[in-house]
Amino acid sequence: MPAQTSSARGVSLQGRAATGRYAYRAKATRPQAPDHAERAKLAQALGIHRQVLSHATAAIRTLTAARNELMAQAIEDGLTIATVSAVTGENMKSVRTIALAYDDLHPSGLPRSTQVAALKQKSGELRTAERHRDQITERRGALMVIALRNQVCDDLELASLTGLTPDHIRRATRGIARPA
């Protein structure tokens, strides 16, 4: 019995090609489905990194506000902008802007050495928190690369897991060799 074909689409109904020849497809490679356990493990790791990054960012905001208040108080108490700039590592324009933002401060009467020590300590804590945030961001980037290389997640899934936009994911993983 000849193969029945649909004349409208030229499609075989019995597994034969429209030209009458059989198309053998057993050797066609199919992309491996991502392992469900691997995807769950990666999703959990990205979720943890998202939460830890959120905490680190909140800590940086808190430390920045405290350091800025110390800077403004030191300027109000008579320390020069150059001294505060040298102690904190901020440029003089930023120090001046921060000092002008706090207009309701009164002289505290603390000695210069105490203010300088407090500024050094708070600036050191802030730099440590920023390094910690950078490490978390690097680890998150490494997890994104692993997910894309192993085809565990696509850009949209990674965006939802990390809280980033799909465009940011594409830019961050540009140049990463992805299996076809």
Short mmCIF file of N, CA and C in Angstrom, two decimals:
data_model
loop_
_atom_site.label_atom_id
_atom_site.label_comp_id
_atom_site.label_asym_id
_atom_site.label_seq_id
_atom_site.Cartn_x
_atom_site.Cartn_y
_atom_site.Cartn_z
N MET A 1 0.83 -1.16 0.00
CA MET A 1 0.00 0.00 0.00
C MET A 1 0.89 1.24 0.00
N PRO A 2 0.67 2.20 -0.88
CA PRO A 2 1.51 3.39 -0.94
C PRO A 2 1.28 4.27 0.28
N ALA A 3 2.29 5.06 0.53
CA ALA A 3 2.21 5.97 1.68
C ALA A 3 1.18 7.05 1.41
N GLN A 4 0.35 7.32 2.40
CA GLN A 4 -0.66 8.36 2.25
C GLN A 4 -0.04 9.69 2.65
N THR A 5 -0.15 10.64 1.78
CA THR A 5 0.40 11.94 2.08
C THR A 5 -0.69 12.98 2.01
N SER A 6 -0.52 13.99 2.76
CA SER A 6 -1.46 15.10 2.74
C SER A 6 -1.05 16.02 1.60
N SER A 7 -1.92 16.25 0.67
CA SER A 7 -1.56 17.06 -0.49
C SER A 7 -1.40 18.52 -0.12
N ALA A 8 -2.04 18.97 0.94
CA ALA A 8 -1.95 20.38 1.32
C ALA A 8 -0.60 20.72 1.93
N ARG A 9 -0.02 19.80 2.67
CA ARG A 9 1.24 20.11 3.35
C ARG A 9 2.40 19.27 2.85
N GLY A 10 2.18 18.24 2.12
CA GLY A 10 3.26 17.37 1.66
C GLY A 10 3.88 16.60 2.80
N VAL A 11 3.09 16.24 3.80
CA VAL A 11 3.58 15.56 4.99
C VAL A 11 3.16 14.10 4.93
N SER A 12 4.04 13.23 5.31
CA SER A 12 3.76 11.81 5.31
C SER A 12 2.97 11.43 6.55
N LEU A 13 2.02 10.54 6.39
CA LEU A 13 1.24 10.08 7.52
C LEU A 13 1.77 8.78 8.07
N GLN A 14 2.67 8.12 7.36
CA GLN A 14 3.20 6.84 7.82
C GLN A 14 4.69 6.89 8.12
N GLY A 15 5.27 8.05 8.34
CA GLY A 15 6.68 8.14 8.69
C GLY A 15 7.59 8.19 7.49
N ARG A 16 7.05 8.34 6.31
CA ARG A 16 7.90 8.42 5.13
C ARG A 16 7.92 9.86 4.64
N ALA A 17 8.98 10.22 3.99
CA ALA A 17 9.10 11.57 3.47
C ALA A 17 8.12 11.77 2.33
N ALA A 18 7.82 13.00 2.02
CA ALA A 18 6.87 13.32 0.97
C ALA A 18 7.36 12.87 -0.39
N THR A 19 8.67 12.65 -0.52
CA THR A 19 9.22 12.21 -1.80
C THR A 19 9.15 10.70 -1.94
N GLY A 20 8.71 10.02 -0.94
CA GLY A 20 8.58 8.57 -0.99
C GLY A 20 9.73 7.85 -0.34
N ARG A 21 10.76 8.56 0.08
CA ARG A 21 11.89 7.89 0.71
C ARG A 21 11.72 7.94 2.22
N TYR A 22 12.27 6.96 2.87
CA TYR A 22 12.21 6.90 4.33
C TYR A 22 13.32 7.76 4.90
N ALA A 23 13.01 8.57 5.88
CA ALA A 23 14.00 9.42 6.53
C ALA A 23 14.35 8.80 7.88
N TYR A 24 15.58 8.31 7.99
CA TYR A 24 16.05 7.67 9.22
C TYR A 24 16.51 8.76 10.18
N ARG A 25 15.92 8.81 11.37
CA ARG A 25 16.22 9.88 12.31
C ARG A 25 16.76 9.37 13.65
N ALA A 26 17.14 8.17 13.74
CA ALA A 26 17.57 7.62 15.03
C ALA A 26 18.88 8.22 15.50
N LYS A 27 19.74 8.67 14.61
CA LYS A 27 21.03 9.22 15.01
C LYS A 27 20.99 10.72 15.26
N ALA A 28 19.85 11.33 15.07
CA ALA A 28 19.75 12.77 15.33
C ALA A 28 19.95 13.01 16.81
N THR A 29 20.89 13.89 17.12
CA THR A 29 21.17 14.17 18.54
C THR A 29 20.13 15.13 19.08
N ARG A 30 19.63 14.78 20.21
CA ARG A 30 18.68 15.63 20.90
C ARG A 30 19.38 16.29 22.06
N PRO A 31 19.07 17.54 22.31
CA PRO A 31 19.72 18.18 23.47
C PRO A 31 19.33 17.49 24.77
N GLN A 32 20.31 17.31 25.61
CA GLN A 32 20.07 16.67 26.90
C GLN A 32 19.18 17.55 27.75
N ALA A 33 18.19 16.95 28.33
CA ALA A 33 17.33 17.70 29.25
C ALA A 33 18.13 17.96 30.52
N PRO A 34 18.08 19.18 31.05
CA PRO A 34 18.84 19.45 32.26
C PRO A 34 18.35 18.58 33.41
N ASP A 35 19.30 18.11 34.15
CA ASP A 35 19.00 17.28 35.30
C ASP A 35 18.19 18.10 36.31
N HIS A 36 17.07 17.55 36.75
CA HIS A 36 16.19 18.28 37.66
C HIS A 36 16.90 18.58 38.98
N ALA A 37 17.70 17.64 39.45
CA ALA A 37 18.41 17.85 40.71
C ALA A 37 19.46 18.96 40.56
N GLU A 38 20.14 18.98 39.41
CA GLU A 38 21.14 20.01 39.17
C GLU A 38 20.49 21.39 39.10
N ARG A 39 19.34 21.46 38.44
CA ARG A 39 18.63 22.73 38.32
C ARG A 39 18.15 23.21 39.71
N ALA A 40 17.64 22.29 40.51
CA ALA A 40 17.17 22.66 41.85
C ALA A 40 18.32 23.15 42.71
N LYS A 41 19.46 22.47 42.60
CA LYS A 41 20.63 22.86 43.38
C LYS A 41 21.13 24.24 42.96
N LEU A 42 21.15 24.49 41.66
CA LEU A 42 21.59 25.78 41.14
C LEU A 42 20.60 26.88 41.52
N ALA A 43 19.32 26.60 41.44
CA ALA A 43 18.30 27.58 41.81
C ALA A 43 18.42 27.94 43.29
N GLN A 44 18.68 26.94 44.13
CA GLN A 44 18.85 27.20 45.56
C GLN A 44 20.09 28.06 45.81
N ALA A 45 21.19 27.75 45.13
CA ALA A 45 22.42 28.52 45.31
C ALA A 45 22.22 29.96 44.85
N LEU A 46 21.55 30.16 43.72
CA LEU A 46 21.30 31.52 43.25
C LEU A 46 20.37 32.28 44.19
N GLY A 47 19.39 31.58 44.75
CA GLY A 47 18.50 32.21 45.72
C GLY A 47 19.23 32.65 46.97
N ILE A 48 20.13 31.81 47.44
CA ILE A 48 20.93 32.16 48.62
C ILE A 48 21.83 33.35 48.31
N HIS A 49 22.46 33.34 47.12
CA HIS A 49 23.31 34.47 46.75
C HIS A 49 22.51 35.76 46.62
N ARG A 50 21.29 35.65 46.13
CA ARG A 50 20.44 36.82 46.01
C ARG A 50 20.13 37.42 47.39
N GLN A 51 19.83 36.55 48.34
CA GLN A 51 19.52 37.00 49.69
C GLN A 51 20.75 37.58 50.38
N VAL A 52 21.89 36.91 50.26
CA VAL A 52 23.11 37.38 50.90
C VAL A 52 23.54 38.71 50.28
N LEU A 53 23.37 38.84 48.97
CA LEU A 53 23.71 40.09 48.30
C LEU A 53 22.81 41.22 48.77
N SER A 54 21.55 40.92 49.00
CA SER A 54 20.62 41.92 49.52
C SER A 54 21.05 42.38 50.91
N HIS A 55 21.46 41.44 51.76
CA HIS A 55 21.92 41.80 53.11
C HIS A 55 23.20 42.63 53.04
N ALA A 56 24.11 42.25 52.15
CA ALA A 56 25.37 42.99 52.02
C ALA A 56 25.11 44.41 51.54
N THR A 57 24.20 44.57 50.60
CA THR A 57 23.87 45.90 50.09
C THR A 57 23.24 46.76 51.18
N ALA A 58 22.38 46.17 51.99
CA ALA A 58 21.78 46.91 53.10
C ALA A 58 22.83 47.32 54.12
N ALA A 59 23.79 46.44 54.39
CA ALA A 59 24.86 46.77 55.33
C ALA A 59 25.71 47.91 54.79
N ILE A 60 25.96 47.91 53.49
CA ILE A 60 26.75 48.98 52.88
C ILE A 60 26.01 50.32 52.99
N ARG A 61 24.71 50.29 52.76
CA ARG A 61 23.94 51.54 52.91
C ARG A 61 24.01 52.07 54.34
N THR A 62 23.88 51.18 55.30
CA THR A 62 23.93 51.58 56.71
C THR A 62 25.30 52.14 57.06
N LEU A 63 26.36 51.45 56.65
CA LEU A 63 27.72 51.90 56.95
C LEU A 63 28.03 53.22 56.24
N THR A 64 27.54 53.39 55.02
CA THR A 64 27.77 54.64 54.29
C THR A 64 27.09 55.81 55.00
N ALA A 65 25.87 55.59 55.45
CA ALA A 65 25.16 56.66 56.17
C ALA A 65 25.89 57.03 57.46
N ALA A 66 26.36 56.02 58.20
CA ALA A 66 27.07 56.29 59.45
C ALA A 66 28.39 57.00 59.19
N ARG A 67 29.12 56.57 58.16
CA ARG A 67 30.39 57.20 57.83
C ARG A 67 30.17 58.65 57.37
N ASN A 68 29.13 58.85 56.57
CA ASN A 68 28.85 60.21 56.09
C ASN A 68 28.51 61.15 57.25
N GLU A 69 27.78 60.64 58.22
CA GLU A 69 27.45 61.47 59.38
C GLU A 69 28.71 61.78 60.20
N LEU A 70 29.60 60.79 60.32
CA LEU A 70 30.86 61.05 61.02
C LEU A 70 31.70 62.09 60.27
N MET A 71 31.69 62.01 58.95
CA MET A 71 32.45 62.98 58.15
C MET A 71 31.90 64.39 58.35
N ALA A 72 30.59 64.51 58.29
CA ALA A 72 29.97 65.83 58.46
C ALA A 72 30.23 66.37 59.87
N GLN A 73 30.16 65.49 60.87
CA GLN A 73 30.41 65.93 62.24
C GLN A 73 31.86 66.37 62.40
N ALA A 74 32.78 65.66 61.78
CA ALA A 74 34.20 66.02 61.86
C ALA A 74 34.45 67.39 61.22
N ILE A 75 33.81 67.65 60.09
CA ILE A 75 33.94 68.95 59.43
C ILE A 75 33.35 70.04 60.33
N GLU A 76 32.22 69.74 60.92
CA GLU A 76 31.57 70.71 61.82
C GLU A 76 32.46 71.01 63.03
N ASP A 77 33.22 70.01 63.49
CA ASP A 77 34.08 70.20 64.66
C ASP A 77 35.43 70.81 64.31
N GLY A 78 35.67 71.10 63.05
CA GLY A 78 36.88 71.83 62.70
C GLY A 78 37.92 71.06 61.91
N LEU A 79 37.73 69.78 61.63
CA LEU A 79 38.69 69.07 60.79
C LEU A 79 38.58 69.62 59.37
N THR A 80 39.70 69.66 58.69
CA THR A 80 39.67 70.19 57.32
C THR A 80 39.14 69.12 56.36
N ILE A 81 38.65 69.61 55.24
CA ILE A 81 38.13 68.70 54.22
C ILE A 81 39.25 67.80 53.70
N ALA A 82 40.46 68.34 53.58
CA ALA A 82 41.60 67.54 53.11
C ALA A 82 41.93 66.42 54.09
N THR A 83 41.85 66.69 55.38
CA THR A 83 42.13 65.66 56.39
C THR A 83 41.09 64.56 56.33
N VAL A 84 39.82 64.94 56.28
CA VAL A 84 38.75 63.94 56.21
C VAL A 84 38.86 63.13 54.92
N SER A 85 39.22 63.80 53.83
CA SER A 85 39.39 63.12 52.55
C SER A 85 40.52 62.10 52.62
N ALA A 86 41.63 62.48 53.24
CA ALA A 86 42.77 61.56 53.36
C ALA A 86 42.44 60.37 54.24
N VAL A 87 41.69 60.58 55.31
CA VAL A 87 41.36 59.50 56.24
C VAL A 87 40.38 58.51 55.62
N THR A 88 39.37 59.03 54.92
CA THR A 88 38.30 58.17 54.41
C THR A 88 38.57 57.61 53.01
N GLY A 89 39.45 58.28 52.26
CA GLY A 89 39.71 57.83 50.90
C GLY A 89 38.73 58.41 49.88
N GLU A 90 37.85 59.27 50.32
CA GLU A 90 36.92 59.95 49.41
C GLU A 90 37.61 61.18 48.82
N ASN A 91 37.15 61.59 47.65
CA ASN A 91 37.73 62.81 47.09
C ASN A 91 37.15 64.03 47.81
N MET A 92 37.83 65.14 47.67
CA MET A 92 37.47 66.33 48.44
C MET A 92 36.10 66.88 48.04
N LYS A 93 35.74 66.75 46.79
CA LYS A 93 34.43 67.24 46.35
C LYS A 93 33.32 66.44 47.03
N SER A 94 33.48 65.12 47.12
CA SER A 94 32.48 64.29 47.79
C SER A 94 32.37 64.63 49.27
N VAL A 95 33.51 64.84 49.90
CA VAL A 95 33.51 65.19 51.33
C VAL A 95 32.77 66.51 51.54
N ARG A 96 33.05 67.48 50.69
CA ARG A 96 32.38 68.79 50.81
C ARG A 96 30.88 68.64 50.61
N THR A 97 30.47 67.86 49.61
CA THR A 97 29.05 67.64 49.34
C THR A 97 28.36 66.96 50.52
N ILE A 98 29.01 65.97 51.08
CA ILE A 98 28.44 65.25 52.24
C ILE A 98 28.33 66.19 53.44
N ALA A 99 29.36 66.99 53.66
CA ALA A 99 29.33 67.91 54.81
C ALA A 99 28.22 68.94 54.66
N LEU A 100 27.97 69.39 53.45
CA LEU A 100 26.91 70.39 53.23
C LEU A 100 25.52 69.78 53.36
N ALA A 101 25.41 68.46 53.20
CA ALA A 101 24.11 67.80 53.29
C ALA A 101 23.60 67.77 54.73
N TYR A 102 24.50 67.81 55.70
CA TYR A 102 24.11 67.79 57.11
C TYR A 102 24.22 69.22 57.65
N ASP A 103 23.12 69.92 57.62
CA ASP A 103 23.17 71.31 58.04
C ASP A 103 22.67 71.54 59.47
N ASP A 104 22.21 70.49 60.13
CA ASP A 104 21.65 70.66 61.47
C ASP A 104 22.56 70.11 62.58
N LEU A 105 23.85 69.98 62.30
CA LEU A 105 24.78 69.44 63.30
C LEU A 105 25.33 70.57 64.17
N HIS A 106 25.66 70.21 65.40
CA HIS A 106 26.27 71.13 66.35
C HIS A 106 27.64 70.56 66.74
N PRO A 107 28.58 71.39 67.12
CA PRO A 107 29.89 70.87 67.53
C PRO A 107 29.76 69.85 68.67
N SER A 108 30.47 68.74 68.52
CA SER A 108 30.36 67.67 69.51
C SER A 108 31.35 67.83 70.66
N GLY A 109 32.45 68.50 70.40
CA GLY A 109 33.45 68.69 71.45
C GLY A 109 34.41 67.51 71.56
N LEU A 110 34.31 66.52 70.67
CA LEU A 110 35.23 65.38 70.69
C LEU A 110 36.60 65.80 70.17
N PRO A 111 37.67 65.21 70.71
CA PRO A 111 39.01 65.55 70.22
C PRO A 111 39.21 65.03 68.78
N ARG A 112 40.13 65.67 68.09
CA ARG A 112 40.43 65.31 66.70
C ARG A 112 40.83 63.84 66.57
N SER A 113 41.66 63.37 67.47
CA SER A 113 42.15 61.99 67.38
C SER A 113 41.00 60.97 67.46
N THR A 114 40.02 61.25 68.28
CA THR A 114 38.86 60.36 68.39
C THR A 114 38.05 60.36 67.10
N GLN A 115 37.88 61.54 66.52
CA GLN A 115 37.13 61.62 65.27
C GLN A 115 37.86 60.93 64.12
N VAL A 116 39.17 61.13 64.06
CA VAL A 116 39.96 60.49 63.01
C VAL A 116 39.92 58.97 63.17
N ALA A 117 40.03 58.48 64.40
CA ALA A 117 39.98 57.03 64.63
C ALA A 117 38.62 56.46 64.24
N ALA A 118 37.54 57.18 64.59
CA ALA A 118 36.20 56.71 64.23
C ALA A 118 36.01 56.69 62.71
N LEU A 119 36.52 57.72 62.04
CA LEU A 119 36.42 57.76 60.57
C LEU A 119 37.21 56.62 59.92
N LYS A 120 38.42 56.35 60.44
CA LYS A 120 39.22 55.24 59.90
C LYS A 120 38.50 53.91 60.09
N GLN A 121 37.96 53.71 61.28
CA GLN A 121 37.28 52.45 61.57
C GLN A 121 36.06 52.26 60.66
N LYS A 122 35.23 53.29 60.56
CA LYS A 122 34.00 53.18 59.75
C LYS A 122 34.34 53.02 58.27
N SER A 123 35.37 53.71 57.80
CA SER A 123 35.78 53.57 56.40
C SER A 123 36.33 52.17 56.12
N GLY A 124 37.06 51.62 57.08
CA GLY A 124 37.56 50.25 56.94
C GLY A 124 36.42 49.24 56.90
N GLU A 125 35.43 49.41 57.77
CA GLU A 125 34.27 48.52 57.76
C GLU A 125 33.53 48.61 56.44
N LEU A 126 33.41 49.81 55.90
CA LEU A 126 32.73 50.01 54.62
C LEU A 126 33.49 49.33 53.48
N ARG A 127 34.80 49.48 53.46
CA ARG A 127 35.60 48.82 52.41
C ARG A 127 35.49 47.30 52.52
N THR A 128 35.48 46.77 53.73
CA THR A 128 35.32 45.33 53.93
C THR A 128 33.96 44.85 53.43
N ALA A 129 32.92 45.60 53.72
CA ALA A 129 31.58 45.23 53.26
C ALA A 129 31.49 45.29 51.74
N GLU A 130 32.14 46.26 51.13
CA GLU A 130 32.12 46.36 49.66
C GLU A 130 32.89 45.21 49.03
N ARG A 131 34.00 44.79 49.62
CA ARG A 131 34.74 43.62 49.11
C ARG A 131 33.90 42.36 49.22
N HIS A 132 33.19 42.23 50.35
CA HIS A 132 32.30 41.07 50.55
C HIS A 132 31.21 41.04 49.48
N ARG A 133 30.61 42.20 49.20
CA ARG A 133 29.58 42.28 48.17
C ARG A 133 30.16 41.91 46.80
N ASP A 134 31.38 42.37 46.51
CA ASP A 134 32.01 42.05 45.23
C ASP A 134 32.27 40.55 45.10
N GLN A 135 32.67 39.90 46.20
CA GLN A 135 32.88 38.44 46.17
C GLN A 135 31.58 37.71 45.90
N ILE A 136 30.51 38.15 46.51
CA ILE A 136 29.20 37.52 46.29
C ILE A 136 28.79 37.69 44.83
N THR A 137 29.01 38.87 44.29
CA THR A 137 28.66 39.14 42.91
C THR A 137 29.48 38.28 41.96
N GLU A 138 30.76 38.09 42.25
CA GLU A 138 31.61 37.22 41.42
C GLU A 138 31.12 35.77 41.47
N ARG A 139 30.76 35.29 42.66
CA ARG A 139 30.25 33.92 42.77
C ARG A 139 28.94 33.76 42.02
N ARG A 140 28.08 34.78 42.10
CA ARG A 140 26.83 34.73 41.36
C ARG A 140 27.10 34.67 39.86
N GLY A 141 28.07 35.43 39.39
CA GLY A 141 28.45 35.40 37.97
C GLY A 141 28.95 34.03 37.56
N ALA A 142 29.73 33.40 38.43
CA ALA A 142 30.23 32.05 38.13
C ALA A 142 29.08 31.05 38.05
N LEU A 143 28.11 31.19 38.95
CA LEU A 143 26.95 30.30 38.90
C LEU A 143 26.13 30.51 37.63
N MET A 144 26.03 31.76 37.18
CA MET A 144 25.30 32.04 35.94
C MET A 144 26.00 31.40 34.75
N VAL A 145 27.33 31.47 34.73
CA VAL A 145 28.10 30.86 33.64
C VAL A 145 27.90 29.35 33.63
N ILE A 146 27.94 28.73 34.79
CA ILE A 146 27.73 27.28 34.89
C ILE A 146 26.35 26.91 34.38
N ALA A 147 25.35 27.69 34.77
CA ALA A 147 23.97 27.41 34.35
C ALA A 147 23.82 27.51 32.84
N LEU A 148 24.46 28.49 32.24
CA LEU A 148 24.34 28.66 30.80
C LEU A 148 25.14 27.62 30.03
N ARG A 149 26.32 27.31 30.50
CA ARG A 149 27.16 26.31 29.80
C ARG A 149 26.53 24.92 29.87
N ASN A 150 25.95 24.58 31.00
CA ASN A 150 25.33 23.26 31.16
C ASN A 150 23.88 23.23 30.70
N GLN A 151 23.40 24.33 30.18
CA GLN A 151 22.02 24.47 29.70
C GLN A 151 21.00 24.09 30.77
N VAL A 152 21.29 24.49 31.99
CA VAL A 152 20.37 24.23 33.09
C VAL A 152 19.26 25.28 33.09
N CYS A 153 19.62 26.52 32.78
CA CYS A 153 18.66 27.63 32.75
C CYS A 153 18.95 28.48 31.53
N ASP A 154 17.93 29.15 31.04
CA ASP A 154 18.15 30.13 29.98
C ASP A 154 18.22 31.52 30.61
N ASP A 155 18.36 32.53 29.77
CA ASP A 155 18.52 33.90 30.28
C ASP A 155 17.33 34.36 31.11
N LEU A 156 16.14 34.02 30.69
CA LEU A 156 14.95 34.47 31.42
C LEU A 156 14.83 33.80 32.78
N GLU A 157 15.14 32.50 32.83
CA GLU A 157 15.10 31.80 34.13
C GLU A 157 16.16 32.36 35.07
N LEU A 158 17.35 32.62 34.52
CA LEU A 158 18.41 33.21 35.35
C LEU A 158 18.02 34.59 35.86
N ALA A 159 17.34 35.34 35.02
CA ALA A 159 16.90 36.67 35.44
C ALA A 159 15.93 36.57 36.61
N SER A 160 15.03 35.62 36.55
CA SER A 160 14.08 35.49 37.65
C SER A 160 14.74 34.96 38.92
N LEU A 161 15.76 34.13 38.77
CA LEU A 161 16.43 33.57 39.95
C LEU A 161 17.38 34.58 40.61
N THR A 162 17.96 35.46 39.81
CA THR A 162 18.95 36.39 40.36
C THR A 162 18.38 37.77 40.68
N GLY A 163 17.23 38.09 40.11
CA GLY A 163 16.67 39.42 40.32
C GLY A 163 17.23 40.44 39.35
N LEU A 164 17.98 39.99 38.36
CA LEU A 164 18.54 40.89 37.36
C LEU A 164 17.63 40.89 36.13
N THR A 165 17.84 41.82 35.24
CA THR A 165 17.06 41.84 34.00
C THR A 165 17.69 40.89 32.99
N PRO A 166 16.91 40.38 32.04
CA PRO A 166 17.49 39.51 31.02
C PRO A 166 18.61 40.20 30.22
N ASP A 167 18.47 41.51 29.99
CA ASP A 167 19.53 42.24 29.28
C ASP A 167 20.82 42.26 30.09
N HIS A 168 20.70 42.42 31.41
CA HIS A 168 21.89 42.40 32.27
C HIS A 168 22.54 41.02 32.24
N ILE A 169 21.73 39.97 32.24
CA ILE A 169 22.26 38.61 32.16
C ILE A 169 23.03 38.42 30.86
N ARG A 170 22.46 38.88 29.75
CA ARG A 170 23.12 38.74 28.45
C ARG A 170 24.44 39.51 28.41
N ARG A 171 24.43 40.73 28.95
CA ARG A 171 25.65 41.53 28.97
C ARG A 171 26.71 40.90 29.88
N ALA A 172 26.29 40.39 31.02
CA ALA A 172 27.23 39.81 31.98
C ALA A 172 27.83 38.50 31.47
N THR A 173 27.10 37.80 30.64
CA THR A 173 27.58 36.50 30.16
C THR A 173 27.96 36.55 28.68
N ARG A 174 28.17 37.75 28.16
CA ARG A 174 28.59 37.88 26.77
C ARG A 174 29.97 37.25 26.61
N GLY A 175 30.13 36.50 25.54
CA GLY A 175 31.40 35.85 25.28
C GLY A 175 31.51 34.47 25.89
N ILE A 176 30.50 34.04 26.62
CA ILE A 176 30.51 32.71 27.22
C ILE A 176 30.10 31.72 26.14
N ALA A 177 30.93 30.69 25.97
CA ALA A 177 30.63 29.65 24.98
C ALA A 177 29.44 28.84 25.47
N ARG A 178 28.37 28.87 24.69
CA ARG A 178 27.16 28.13 25.06
C ARG A 178 26.97 27.00 24.07
N PRO A 179 26.66 25.80 24.56
CA PRO A 179 26.43 24.70 23.64
C PRO A 179 25.21 24.99 22.76
N ALA A 180 25.29 24.56 21.51
CA ALA A 180 24.19 24.81 20.58
C ALA A 180 23.09 23.80 20.72
#
